[in-house]
Amino acid sequence: TCTANITNNLSNRNLIINGDMRIAQRGTSSTSEGYHTVDRFFSSGGGEDEIPTQAQVDVAAGTTPYTLGFRKAFGLTNGNQTGGAGTSDYVQPEYRIEAQDIANSGWNYTSSSSFITVSFWVKSSVAGDYTFNMETHDGTAYRYLMEYTLSADTWTKVTKTIPGKSDLTFNNDNGIGATLMFYPYLGSAYVQADQENNWYASSNSKYGTTSTTTWWTTDNATWEITGLQLEVGSVATDFEHRSFGDELARCQRYYHDFAGTTYAVAHGSYSFSIFPFHCKMRANPTVAGTFSNGQSNYSNDMRGMYYHSGTNSNAQNVTFDAEL
């Protein structure tokens, strides 16, 4: 018997790609900021004495969410912040959503009686109050501020329902429409105290409502998240588990990794390496890799194909990046 008020489709309802953190094409650990580990998850910061390590980590057996089918999480391990908890320091893992995915989601985002719901499992080695927000980017940009409380080393399910607002805008295009920003630590200069569950113009430079400073001042403090879901409606349904292949294909719209060596096809004095994408990428990608005998663009578009010049050439570990 179903007692929930479910108004959305049961399939394809999660607007988050790789919300169970299983796909990590770039690697499993990095001390750099940006996209470097779990696909679609970006990490940045400011004022760090030592950049936290981002990683794809295991969910321990016997725990919930492990018992719900989650095996991987996105994790941050704090560095040694010798300067203390500075007012302008922060660490910000985030997820960026294409505008058209929200515009076509079925959320009546200009109505305060229409809702979108975010849910996730989260754990920290340091107990306290934590904050996150949803930020819009088209038209007048707004942030919706939220918070949650954690006990140390305990997985906690967080669910927040976000109402629409009359002047929200989401373009029907492939640009950034919204960002979910999480803060294991957020300096007091960026905090709007006691303004939980409200929309604010993002021009006020306030990103959250609270922060646990001891996370920043504790060496090797950890913060982990998995099961991230964003869905239309006022009810958080069970996480939509998709197959590994399905999730990988969705990630490859933004980042495509051709590992190993590709040997070129010779044509006169040139050699061509052809990379057919498994799906059309979000935008014309940037290309990186190792190319012998030089490289030149021949056709570099959303459908794939790349070429480098020189006879007896090959390409190694080529990547195509079209992230937001």
PDB file of C-alpha atoms in Angstrom:
ATOM      1  CA  THR A   1       0.000   0.000   0.000  1.00  0.00           C
ATOM      2  CA  CYS A   2       1.384   3.372  -1.024  1.00  0.00           C
ATOM      3  CA  THR A   3       0.501   6.279   1.247  1.00  0.00           C
ATOM      4  CA  ALA A   4       2.903   8.833  -0.218  1.00  0.00           C
ATOM      5  CA  ASN A   5       1.696  11.698  -2.373  1.00  0.00           C
ATOM      6  CA  ILE A   6       3.672  10.717  -5.480  1.00  0.00           C
ATOM      7  CA  THR A   7       2.938  13.016  -8.403  1.00  0.00           C
ATOM      8  CA  ASN A   8       6.029  12.377 -10.544  1.00  0.00           C
ATOM      9  CA  ASN A   9       7.116   9.453 -12.709  1.00  0.00           C
ATOM     10  CA  LEU A  10       8.724   6.537 -10.893  1.00  0.00           C
ATOM     11  CA  SER A  11      11.472   6.216 -13.500  1.00  0.00           C
ATOM     12  CA  ASN A  12      13.905   8.913 -14.641  1.00  0.00           C
ATOM     13  CA  ARG A  13      12.842  11.108 -11.751  1.00  0.00           C
ATOM     14  CA  ASN A  14      16.311  11.790 -10.317  1.00  0.00           C
ATOM     15  CA  LEU A  15      17.790  14.923 -11.913  1.00  0.00           C
ATOM     16  CA  ILE A  16      21.195  14.035 -10.432  1.00  0.00           C
ATOM     17  CA  ILE A  17      23.597  11.976 -12.536  1.00  0.00           C
ATOM     18  CA  ASN A  18      25.852   9.550 -10.646  1.00  0.00           C
ATOM     19  CA  GLY A  19      24.131  10.272  -7.347  1.00  0.00           C
ATOM     20  CA  ASP A  20      25.355   6.949  -5.976  1.00  0.00           C
ATOM     21  CA  MET A  21      28.961   7.976  -6.768  1.00  0.00           C
ATOM     22  CA  ARG A  22      29.804   4.734  -8.633  1.00  0.00           C
ATOM     23  CA  ILE A  23      31.389   6.358 -11.700  1.00  0.00           C
ATOM     24  CA  ALA A  24      34.878   7.852 -11.314  1.00  0.00           C
ATOM     25  CA  GLN A  25      36.437   8.046 -14.786  1.00  0.00           C
ATOM     26  CA  ARG A  26      39.187  10.497 -13.795  1.00  0.00           C
ATOM     27  CA  GLY A  27      40.470   8.648 -10.734  1.00  0.00           C
ATOM     28  CA  THR A  28      39.634   7.775  -7.157  1.00  0.00           C
ATOM     29  CA  SER A  29      41.681  10.334  -5.198  1.00  0.00           C
ATOM     30  CA  SER A  30      43.086  13.820  -5.776  1.00  0.00           C
ATOM     31  CA  THR A  31      44.513  16.750  -3.835  1.00  0.00           C
ATOM     32  CA  SER A  32      43.546  19.171  -6.622  1.00  0.00           C
ATOM     33  CA  GLU A  33      40.398  21.260  -6.864  1.00  0.00           C
ATOM     34  CA  GLY A  34      37.890  20.876  -9.684  1.00  0.00           C
ATOM     35  CA  TYR A  35      36.585  17.731 -11.398  1.00  0.00           C
ATOM     36  CA  HIS A  36      39.096  15.027 -10.497  1.00  0.00           C
ATOM     37  CA  THR A  37      37.374  11.994  -8.977  1.00  0.00           C
ATOM     38  CA  VAL A  38      33.658  11.101  -8.836  1.00  0.00           C
ATOM     39  CA  ASP A  39      32.006  12.085 -12.114  1.00  0.00           C
ATOM     40  CA  ARG A  40      29.829  15.233 -12.077  1.00  0.00           C
ATOM     41  CA  PHE A  41      31.102  16.278  -8.617  1.00  0.00           C
ATOM     42  CA  PHE A  42      33.281  19.371  -8.401  1.00  0.00           C
ATOM     43  CA  SER A  43      35.216  20.524  -5.346  1.00  0.00           C
ATOM     44  CA  SER A  44      36.655  23.968  -4.654  1.00  0.00           C
ATOM     45  CA  GLY A  45      37.720  26.031  -1.682  1.00  0.00           C
ATOM     46  CA  GLY A  46      39.341  29.192  -0.401  1.00  0.00           C
ATOM     47  CA  GLY A  47      41.855  30.134   2.265  1.00  0.00           C
ATOM     48  CA  GLU A  48      43.144  26.598   2.705  1.00  0.00           C
ATOM     49  CA  ASP A  49      46.582  26.051   4.185  1.00  0.00           C
ATOM     50  CA  GLU A  50      46.361  22.554   2.733  1.00  0.00           C
ATOM     51  CA  ILE A  51      43.812  21.578   0.063  1.00  0.00           C
ATOM     52  CA  PRO A  52      41.498  18.805   1.290  1.00  0.00           C
ATOM     53  CA  THR A  53      41.686  15.466  -0.514  1.00  0.00           C
ATOM     54  CA  GLN A  54      38.668  14.546  -2.605  1.00  0.00           C
ATOM     55  CA  ALA A  55      38.038  10.863  -3.257  1.00  0.00           C
ATOM     56  CA  GLN A  56      35.658   8.105  -4.210  1.00  0.00           C
ATOM     57  CA  VAL A  57      35.369   6.122  -0.975  1.00  0.00           C
ATOM     58  CA  ASP A  58      33.725   2.860   0.073  1.00  0.00           C
ATOM     59  CA  VAL A  59      30.539   2.691   2.118  1.00  0.00           C
ATOM     60  CA  ALA A  60      31.189   0.266   4.974  1.00  0.00           C
ATOM     61  CA  ALA A  61      29.312  -3.029   4.966  1.00  0.00           C
ATOM     62  CA  GLY A  62      26.527  -3.354   7.498  1.00  0.00           C
ATOM     63  CA  THR A  63      25.758   0.348   7.601  1.00  0.00           C
ATOM     64  CA  THR A  64      22.766   2.164   6.277  1.00  0.00           C
ATOM     65  CA  PRO A  65      23.088   3.264   3.424  1.00  0.00           C
ATOM     66  CA  TYR A  66      25.082   0.110   2.505  1.00  0.00           C
ATOM     67  CA  THR A  67      22.000  -2.000   3.219  1.00  0.00           C
ATOM     68  CA  LEU A  68      20.064   0.167   0.737  1.00  0.00           C
ATOM     69  CA  GLY A  69      22.422  -0.680  -2.118  1.00  0.00           C
ATOM     70  CA  PHE A  70      25.024   2.078  -1.850  1.00  0.00           C
ATOM     71  CA  ARG A  71      28.645   0.961  -2.169  1.00  0.00           C
ATOM     72  CA  LYS A  72      30.451   4.217  -2.987  1.00  0.00           C
ATOM     73  CA  ALA A  73      30.452   7.792  -1.702  1.00  0.00           C
ATOM     74  CA  PHE A  74      32.134  11.077  -2.541  1.00  0.00           C
ATOM     75  CA  GLY A  75      34.423  12.034   0.334  1.00  0.00           C
ATOM     76  CA  LEU A  76      36.588  14.915   1.518  1.00  0.00           C
ATOM     77  CA  THR A  77      39.445  14.594   3.987  1.00  0.00           C
ATOM     78  CA  ASN A  78      40.551  17.844   5.561  1.00  0.00           C
ATOM     79  CA  GLY A  79      44.180  18.915   5.429  1.00  0.00           C
ATOM     80  CA  ASN A  80      46.138  20.642   8.161  1.00  0.00           C
ATOM     81  CA  GLN A  81      44.618  24.137   8.327  1.00  0.00           C
ATOM     82  CA  THR A  82      47.355  25.766  10.399  1.00  0.00           C
ATOM     83  CA  GLY A  83      45.796  29.214  10.012  1.00  0.00           C
ATOM     84  CA  GLY A  84      42.684  28.143  11.891  1.00  0.00           C
ATOM     85  CA  ALA A  85      39.057  28.691  10.951  1.00  0.00           C
ATOM     86  CA  GLY A  86      39.348  31.902   8.947  1.00  0.00           C
ATOM     87  CA  THR A  87      36.241  33.967   8.322  1.00  0.00           C
ATOM     88  CA  SER A  88      36.764  33.728   4.543  1.00  0.00           C
ATOM     89  CA  ASP A  89      37.879  30.082   4.469  1.00  0.00           C
ATOM     90  CA  TYR A  90      35.602  27.442   2.961  1.00  0.00           C
ATOM     91  CA  VAL A  91      35.477  24.085   1.212  1.00  0.00           C
ATOM     92  CA  GLN A  92      32.717  23.581  -1.334  1.00  0.00           C
ATOM     93  CA  PRO A  93      31.852  20.282  -3.026  1.00  0.00           C
ATOM     94  CA  GLU A  94      29.101  20.904  -5.533  1.00  0.00           C
ATOM     95  CA  TYR A  95      26.916  19.462  -8.266  1.00  0.00           C
ATOM     96  CA  ARG A  96      25.976  21.530 -11.339  1.00  0.00           C
ATOM     97  CA  ILE A  97      22.688  20.925 -13.177  1.00  0.00           C
ATOM     98  CA  GLU A  98      21.927  21.771 -16.798  1.00  0.00           C
ATOM     99  CA  ALA A  99      19.267  24.457 -17.103  1.00  0.00           C
ATOM    100  CA  GLN A 100      17.185  22.467 -19.585  1.00  0.00           C
ATOM    101  CA  ASP A 101      16.985  19.525 -17.187  1.00  0.00           C
ATOM    102  CA  ILE A 102      15.152  21.716 -14.686  1.00  0.00           C
ATOM    103  CA  ALA A 103      13.169  23.672 -17.280  1.00  0.00           C
ATOM    104  CA  ASN A 104      11.760  20.388 -18.647  1.00  0.00           C
ATOM    105  CA  SER A 105      11.461  18.544 -15.334  1.00  0.00           C
ATOM    106  CA  GLY A 106       7.818  19.365 -14.655  1.00  0.00           C
ATOM    107  CA  TRP A 107       8.575  21.588 -11.672  1.00  0.00           C
ATOM    108  CA  ASN A 108       6.431  24.732 -11.813  1.00  0.00           C
ATOM    109  CA  TYR A 109       9.332  26.688 -10.351  1.00  0.00           C
ATOM    110  CA  THR A 110       7.602  30.092 -10.473  1.00  0.00           C
ATOM    111  CA  SER A 111       4.901  28.867  -8.069  1.00  0.00           C
ATOM    112  CA  SER A 112       5.529  28.829  -4.316  1.00  0.00           C
ATOM    113  CA  SER A 113       3.095  25.906  -4.040  1.00  0.00           C
ATOM    114  CA  SER A 114       5.169  23.725  -6.390  1.00  0.00           C
ATOM    115  CA  PHE A 115       8.172  21.910  -4.962  1.00  0.00           C
ATOM    116  CA  ILE A 116      11.395  20.117  -5.740  1.00  0.00           C
ATOM    117  CA  THR A 117      12.928  17.799  -3.149  1.00  0.00           C
ATOM    118  CA  VAL A 118      16.586  17.031  -2.465  1.00  0.00           C
ATOM    119  CA  SER A 119      17.657  14.031  -0.394  1.00  0.00           C
ATOM    120  CA  PHE A 120      20.982  12.400   0.406  1.00  0.00           C
ATOM    121  CA  TRP A 121      22.953  10.333   2.922  1.00  0.00           C
ATOM    122  CA  VAL A 122      25.794  12.180   4.626  1.00  0.00           C
ATOM    123  CA  LYS A 123      28.386  11.454   7.305  1.00  0.00           C
ATOM    124  CA  SER A 124      31.135  13.423   9.052  1.00  0.00           C
ATOM    125  CA  SER A 125      33.799  12.498  11.578  1.00  0.00           C
ATOM    126  CA  VAL A 126      32.976  15.735  13.416  1.00  0.00           C
ATOM    127  CA  ALA A 127      29.561  16.292  15.004  1.00  0.00           C
ATOM    128  CA  GLY A 128      27.792  19.588  14.455  1.00  0.00           C
ATOM    129  CA  ASP A 129      25.589  21.738  12.248  1.00  0.00           C
ATOM    130  CA  TYR A 130      26.282  21.832   8.515  1.00  0.00           C
ATOM    131  CA  THR A 131      24.865  23.926   5.705  1.00  0.00           C
ATOM    132  CA  PHE A 132      24.203  23.732   1.960  1.00  0.00           C
ATOM    133  CA  ASN A 133      22.274  25.623  -0.669  1.00  0.00           C
ATOM    134  CA  MET A 134      20.648  25.440  -4.060  1.00  0.00           C
ATOM    135  CA  GLU A 135      21.661  28.321  -6.321  1.00  0.00           C
ATOM    136  CA  THR A 136      20.017  29.356  -9.592  1.00  0.00           C
ATOM    137  CA  HIS A 137      21.984  31.022 -12.393  1.00  0.00           C
ATOM    138  CA  ASP A 138      19.616  32.345 -15.081  1.00  0.00           C
ATOM    139  CA  GLY A 139      17.840  35.690 -14.848  1.00  0.00           C
ATOM    140  CA  THR A 140      18.119  37.059 -11.321  1.00  0.00           C
ATOM    141  CA  ALA A 141      20.220  34.505  -9.447  1.00  0.00           C
ATOM    142  CA  TYR A 142      18.955  33.219  -6.081  1.00  0.00           C
ATOM    143  CA  ARG A 143      20.092  30.867  -3.336  1.00  0.00           C
ATOM    144  CA  TYR A 144      17.929  28.719  -1.073  1.00  0.00           C
ATOM    145  CA  LEU A 145      19.733  28.102   2.239  1.00  0.00           C
ATOM    146  CA  MET A 146      19.413  24.860   4.231  1.00  0.00           C
ATOM    147  CA  GLU A 147      21.112  23.127   7.146  1.00  0.00           C
ATOM    148  CA  TYR A 148      21.341  19.732   8.871  1.00  0.00           C
ATOM    149  CA  THR A 149      22.844  18.292  12.052  1.00  0.00           C
ATOM    150  CA  LEU A 150      25.205  15.313  12.268  1.00  0.00           C
ATOM    151  CA  SER A 151      26.471  13.070  15.034  1.00  0.00           C
ATOM    152  CA  ALA A 152      30.089  12.006  14.630  1.00  0.00           C
ATOM    153  CA  ASP A 153      30.739   9.070  12.279  1.00  0.00           C
ATOM    154  CA  THR A 154      27.028   8.396  11.776  1.00  0.00           C
ATOM    155  CA  TRP A 155      25.308   8.199   8.398  1.00  0.00           C
ATOM    156  CA  THR A 156      22.256  10.475   8.380  1.00  0.00           C
ATOM    157  CA  LYS A 157      19.486  10.798   5.787  1.00  0.00           C
ATOM    158  CA  VAL A 158      18.769  14.448   4.940  1.00  0.00           C
ATOM    159  CA  THR A 159      15.630  15.514   3.084  1.00  0.00           C
ATOM    160  CA  LYS A 160      14.729  19.091   2.180  1.00  0.00           C
ATOM    161  CA  THR A 161      11.784  20.338   0.124  1.00  0.00           C
ATOM    162  CA  ILE A 162      12.299  23.550  -1.840  1.00  0.00           C
ATOM    163  CA  PRO A 163       9.381  25.713  -3.038  1.00  0.00           C
ATOM    164  CA  GLY A 164       9.286  27.647  -6.266  1.00  0.00           C
ATOM    165  CA  LYS A 165       9.576  31.425  -6.409  1.00  0.00           C
ATOM    166  CA  SER A 166       7.746  33.792  -8.734  1.00  0.00           C
ATOM    167  CA  ASP A 167      10.861  35.240 -10.378  1.00  0.00           C
ATOM    168  CA  LEU A 168      13.015  32.112 -10.740  1.00  0.00           C
ATOM    169  CA  THR A 169      14.328  31.574 -14.275  1.00  0.00           C
ATOM    170  CA  PHE A 170      15.730  28.454 -15.955  1.00  0.00           C
ATOM    171  CA  ASN A 171      16.698  28.738 -19.593  1.00  0.00           C
ATOM    172  CA  ASN A 172      15.937  25.852 -21.921  1.00  0.00           C
ATOM    173  CA  ASP A 173      19.596  25.358 -22.834  1.00  0.00           C
ATOM    174  CA  ASN A 174      22.727  23.399 -21.898  1.00  0.00           C
ATOM    175  CA  GLY A 175      24.188  26.018 -19.568  1.00  0.00           C
ATOM    176  CA  ILE A 176      24.287  25.867 -15.772  1.00  0.00           C
ATOM    177  CA  GLY A 177      20.762  26.210 -14.425  1.00  0.00           C
ATOM    178  CA  ALA A 178      21.328  25.393 -10.768  1.00  0.00           C
ATOM    179  CA  THR A 179      24.058  24.263  -8.394  1.00  0.00           C
ATOM    180  CA  LEU A 180      23.833  22.289  -5.162  1.00  0.00           C
ATOM    181  CA  MET A 181      26.656  23.547  -2.929  1.00  0.00           C
ATOM    182  CA  PHE A 182      27.670  21.718   0.272  1.00  0.00           C
ATOM    183  CA  TYR A 183      29.912  23.080   3.028  1.00  0.00           C
ATOM    184  CA  PRO A 184      31.831  20.895   5.455  1.00  0.00           C
ATOM    185  CA  TYR A 185      33.186  24.290   6.504  1.00  0.00           C
ATOM    186  CA  LEU A 186      31.967  27.773   5.625  1.00  0.00           C
ATOM    187  CA  GLY A 187      33.620  30.881   7.070  1.00  0.00           C
ATOM    188  CA  SER A 188      31.492  33.344   9.009  1.00  0.00           C
ATOM    189  CA  ALA A 189      31.887  36.010   6.305  1.00  0.00           C
ATOM    190  CA  TYR A 190      29.633  33.899   4.073  1.00  0.00           C
ATOM    191  CA  VAL A 191      26.992  32.931   6.639  1.00  0.00           C
ATOM    192  CA  GLN A 192      23.447  34.342   6.784  1.00  0.00           C
ATOM    193  CA  ALA A 193      22.497  33.264  10.298  1.00  0.00           C
ATOM    194  CA  ASP A 194      18.941  32.161  11.130  1.00  0.00           C
ATOM    195  CA  GLN A 195      17.775  32.313   7.510  1.00  0.00           C
ATOM    196  CA  GLU A 196      17.190  28.613   6.971  1.00  0.00           C
ATOM    197  CA  ASN A 197      14.753  27.557   4.229  1.00  0.00           C
ATOM    198  CA  ASN A 198      14.558  30.886   2.425  1.00  0.00           C
ATOM    199  CA  TRP A 199      15.404  32.226  -1.026  1.00  0.00           C
ATOM    200  CA  TYR A 200      17.864  35.144  -1.237  1.00  0.00           C
ATOM    201  CA  ALA A 201      19.431  37.014  -4.123  1.00  0.00           C
ATOM    202  CA  SER A 202      22.841  35.433  -4.561  1.00  0.00           C
ATOM    203  CA  SER A 203      24.368  38.898  -4.883  1.00  0.00           C
ATOM    204  CA  ASN A 204      24.422  39.079  -1.057  1.00  0.00           C
ATOM    205  CA  SER A 205      27.442  36.693  -1.010  1.00  0.00           C
ATOM    206  CA  LYS A 206      25.861  34.528   1.703  1.00  0.00           C
ATOM    207  CA  TYR A 207      26.077  30.810   1.003  1.00  0.00           C
ATOM    208  CA  GLY A 208      24.784  29.126   4.140  1.00  0.00           C
ATOM    209  CA  THR A 209      23.224  29.497   7.557  1.00  0.00           C
ATOM    210  CA  THR A 210      25.759  27.936   9.915  1.00  0.00           C
ATOM    211  CA  SER A 211      29.091  26.132  10.105  1.00  0.00           C
ATOM    212  CA  THR A 212      30.891  23.724  12.400  1.00  0.00           C
ATOM    213  CA  THR A 213      34.301  25.366  12.760  1.00  0.00           C
ATOM    214  CA  THR A 214      35.803  22.301  14.447  1.00  0.00           C
ATOM    215  CA  TRP A 215      35.635  20.394  11.140  1.00  0.00           C
ATOM    216  CA  TRP A 216      38.097  22.907   9.668  1.00  0.00           C
ATOM    217  CA  THR A 217      40.362  22.898  12.707  1.00  0.00           C
ATOM    218  CA  THR A 218      40.485  19.087  12.987  1.00  0.00           C
ATOM    219  CA  ASP A 219      43.286  17.493  10.973  1.00  0.00           C
ATOM    220  CA  ASN A 220      42.037  14.720   8.690  1.00  0.00           C
ATOM    221  CA  ALA A 221      38.369  15.377   9.460  1.00  0.00           C
ATOM    222  CA  THR A 222      36.144  13.601   6.916  1.00  0.00           C
ATOM    223  CA  TRP A 223      32.855  14.366   5.192  1.00  0.00           C
ATOM    224  CA  GLU A 224      31.098  11.883   2.888  1.00  0.00           C
ATOM    225  CA  ILE A 225      27.931  11.928   0.779  1.00  0.00           C
ATOM    226  CA  THR A 226      26.022   9.387  -1.302  1.00  0.00           C
ATOM    227  CA  GLY A 227      22.502   8.749  -2.555  1.00  0.00           C
ATOM    228  CA  LEU A 228      22.043  12.300  -3.793  1.00  0.00           C
ATOM    229  CA  GLN A 229      18.631  12.698  -5.423  1.00  0.00           C
ATOM    230  CA  LEU A 230      16.756  15.763  -6.712  1.00  0.00           C
ATOM    231  CA  GLU A 231      13.193  15.157  -7.831  1.00  0.00           C
ATOM    232  CA  VAL A 232      10.032  17.083  -8.610  1.00  0.00           C
ATOM    233  CA  GLY A 233       7.404  17.020  -5.889  1.00  0.00           C
ATOM    234  CA  SER A 234       7.111  17.497  -2.150  1.00  0.00           C
ATOM    235  CA  VAL A 235       7.988  13.884  -1.243  1.00  0.00           C
ATOM    236  CA  ALA A 236      11.411  12.226  -1.234  1.00  0.00           C
ATOM    237  CA  THR A 237      10.951   8.826  -2.856  1.00  0.00           C
ATOM    238  CA  ASP A 238      13.406   5.945  -2.552  1.00  0.00           C
ATOM    239  CA  PHE A 239      16.652   6.492  -4.437  1.00  0.00           C
ATOM    240  CA  GLU A 240      16.445   5.645  -8.127  1.00  0.00           C
ATOM    241  CA  HIS A 241      19.139   3.006  -8.635  1.00  0.00           C
ATOM    242  CA  ARG A 242      20.188   2.831 -12.267  1.00  0.00           C
ATOM    243  CA  SER A 243      22.504   0.326 -13.931  1.00  0.00           C
ATOM    244  CA  PHE A 244      26.240   1.007 -14.083  1.00  0.00           C
ATOM    245  CA  GLY A 245      26.071   1.219 -17.892  1.00  0.00           C
ATOM    246  CA  ASP A 246      23.193   3.677 -17.829  1.00  0.00           C
ATOM    247  CA  GLU A 247      24.933   5.913 -15.297  1.00  0.00           C
ATOM    248  CA  LEU A 248      28.233   5.766 -17.205  1.00  0.00           C
ATOM    249  CA  ALA A 249      26.517   6.824 -20.437  1.00  0.00           C
ATOM    250  CA  ARG A 250      24.948   9.800 -18.668  1.00  0.00           C
ATOM    251  CA  CYS A 251      28.359  10.814 -17.303  1.00  0.00           C
ATOM    252  CA  GLN A 252      29.937  10.525 -20.758  1.00  0.00           C
ATOM    253  CA  ARG A 253      27.775  13.403 -21.948  1.00  0.00           C
ATOM    254  CA  TYR A 254      30.148  15.562 -19.869  1.00  0.00           C
ATOM    255  CA  TYR A 255      33.424  13.637 -19.828  1.00  0.00           C
ATOM    256  CA  HIS A 256      34.690  10.886 -22.114  1.00  0.00           C
ATOM    257  CA  ASP A 257      37.798   8.879 -21.300  1.00  0.00           C
ATOM    258  CA  PHE A 258      39.601   6.801 -23.930  1.00  0.00           C
ATOM    259  CA  ALA A 259      42.220   4.959 -21.874  1.00  0.00           C
ATOM    260  CA  GLY A 260      45.172   3.193 -23.453  1.00  0.00           C
ATOM    261  CA  THR A 261      46.755   3.687 -26.866  1.00  0.00           C
ATOM    262  CA  THR A 262      44.889   4.387 -30.091  1.00  0.00           C
ATOM    263  CA  TYR A 263      46.862   3.761 -33.253  1.00  0.00           C
ATOM    264  CA  ALA A 264      46.128   6.101 -36.118  1.00  0.00           C
ATOM    265  CA  VAL A 265      45.060   5.301 -39.636  1.00  0.00           C
ATOM    266  CA  ALA A 266      47.638   6.589 -42.131  1.00  0.00           C
ATOM    267  CA  HIS A 267      46.493   8.727 -45.042  1.00  0.00           C
ATOM    268  CA  GLY A 268      49.320  10.180 -47.094  1.00  0.00           C
ATOM    269  CA  SER A 269      51.536  12.263 -44.850  1.00  0.00           C
ATOM    270  CA  TYR A 270      48.891  12.394 -42.094  1.00  0.00           C
ATOM    271  CA  SER A 271      47.605   9.999 -39.478  1.00  0.00           C
ATOM    272  CA  PHE A 272      44.058  10.085 -38.168  1.00  0.00           C
ATOM    273  CA  SER A 273      42.830   8.923 -34.782  1.00  0.00           C
ATOM    274  CA  ILE A 274      39.063   8.605 -34.652  1.00  0.00           C
ATOM    275  CA  PHE A 275      37.146   8.691 -31.375  1.00  0.00           C
ATOM    276  CA  PRO A 276      33.414   7.996 -31.808  1.00  0.00           C
ATOM    277  CA  PHE A 277      31.600   9.082 -28.652  1.00  0.00           C
ATOM    278  CA  HIS A 278      29.086   6.704 -27.135  1.00  0.00           C
ATOM    279  CA  CYS A 279      26.689   9.624 -26.798  1.00  0.00           C
ATOM    280  CA  LYS A 280      26.489  13.210 -27.979  1.00  0.00           C
ATOM    281  CA  MET A 281      28.390  15.394 -25.535  1.00  0.00           C
ATOM    282  CA  ARG A 282      26.871  18.444 -23.862  1.00  0.00           C
ATOM    283  CA  ALA A 283      29.053  20.865 -25.860  1.00  0.00           C
ATOM    284  CA  ASN A 284      32.169  20.869 -28.022  1.00  0.00           C
ATOM    285  CA  PRO A 285      34.739  19.342 -25.642  1.00  0.00           C
ATOM    286  CA  THR A 286      38.277  20.288 -24.799  1.00  0.00           C
ATOM    287  CA  VAL A 287      40.790  17.550 -25.570  1.00  0.00           C
ATOM    288  CA  ALA A 288      43.751  16.296 -23.535  1.00  0.00           C
ATOM    289  CA  GLY A 289      46.115  13.375 -23.913  1.00  0.00           C
ATOM    290  CA  THR A 290      49.481  12.304 -25.252  1.00  0.00           C
ATOM    291  CA  PHE A 291      49.937  12.555 -29.029  1.00  0.00           C
ATOM    292  CA  SER A 292      53.070  11.434 -30.832  1.00  0.00           C
ATOM    293  CA  ASN A 293      54.337  13.498 -33.774  1.00  0.00           C
ATOM    294  CA  GLY A 294      52.181  16.487 -32.944  1.00  0.00           C
ATOM    295  CA  GLN A 295      48.441  17.053 -32.981  1.00  0.00           C
ATOM    296  CA  SER A 296      45.884  19.164 -34.817  1.00  0.00           C
ATOM    297  CA  ASN A 297      42.117  19.450 -34.655  1.00  0.00           C
ATOM    298  CA  TYR A 298      40.326  18.091 -37.658  1.00  0.00           C
ATOM    299  CA  SER A 299      36.816  17.706 -36.329  1.00  0.00           C
ATOM    300  CA  ASN A 300      36.168  18.260 -32.664  1.00  0.00           C
ATOM    301  CA  ASP A 301      32.468  18.373 -31.957  1.00  0.00           C
ATOM    302  CA  MET A 302      29.822  16.844 -29.733  1.00  0.00           C
ATOM    303  CA  ARG A 303      29.648  13.645 -31.817  1.00  0.00           C
ATOM    304  CA  GLY A 304      33.368  12.872 -31.696  1.00  0.00           C
ATOM    305  CA  MET A 305      36.389  12.566 -33.972  1.00  0.00           C
ATOM    306  CA  TYR A 306      39.835  13.906 -33.477  1.00  0.00           C
ATOM    307  CA  TYR A 307      42.948  13.861 -35.614  1.00  0.00           C
ATOM    308  CA  HIS A 308      46.643  14.480 -35.176  1.00  0.00           C
ATOM    309  CA  SER A 309      49.256  14.923 -37.860  1.00  0.00           C
ATOM    310  CA  GLY A 310      52.402  13.022 -38.591  1.00  0.00           C
ATOM    311  CA  THR A 311      52.985   9.522 -39.896  1.00  0.00           C
ATOM    312  CA  ASN A 312      53.251   6.541 -37.557  1.00  0.00           C
ATOM    313  CA  SER A 313      51.421   8.516 -34.888  1.00  0.00           C
ATOM    314  CA  ASN A 314      49.378   7.340 -31.953  1.00  0.00           C
ATOM    315  CA  ALA A 315      47.386   8.831 -29.122  1.00  0.00           C
ATOM    316  CA  GLN A 316      47.395   7.749 -25.491  1.00  0.00           C
ATOM    317  CA  ASN A 317      44.848   8.306 -22.714  1.00  0.00           C
ATOM    318  CA  VAL A 318      42.792  10.882 -24.580  1.00  0.00           C
ATOM    319  CA  THR A 319      40.003  12.656 -22.699  1.00  0.00           C
ATOM    320  CA  PHE A 320      37.181  14.895 -23.887  1.00  0.00           C
ATOM    321  CA  ASP A 321      35.769  17.328 -21.329  1.00  0.00           C
ATOM    322  CA  ALA A 322      32.455  19.171 -21.739  1.00  0.00           C
ATOM    323  CA  GLU A 323      31.628  19.745 -18.074  1.00  0.00           C
ATOM    324  CA  LEU A 324      29.513  22.660 -16.925  1.00  0.00           C
TER     325      LEU A 324
END
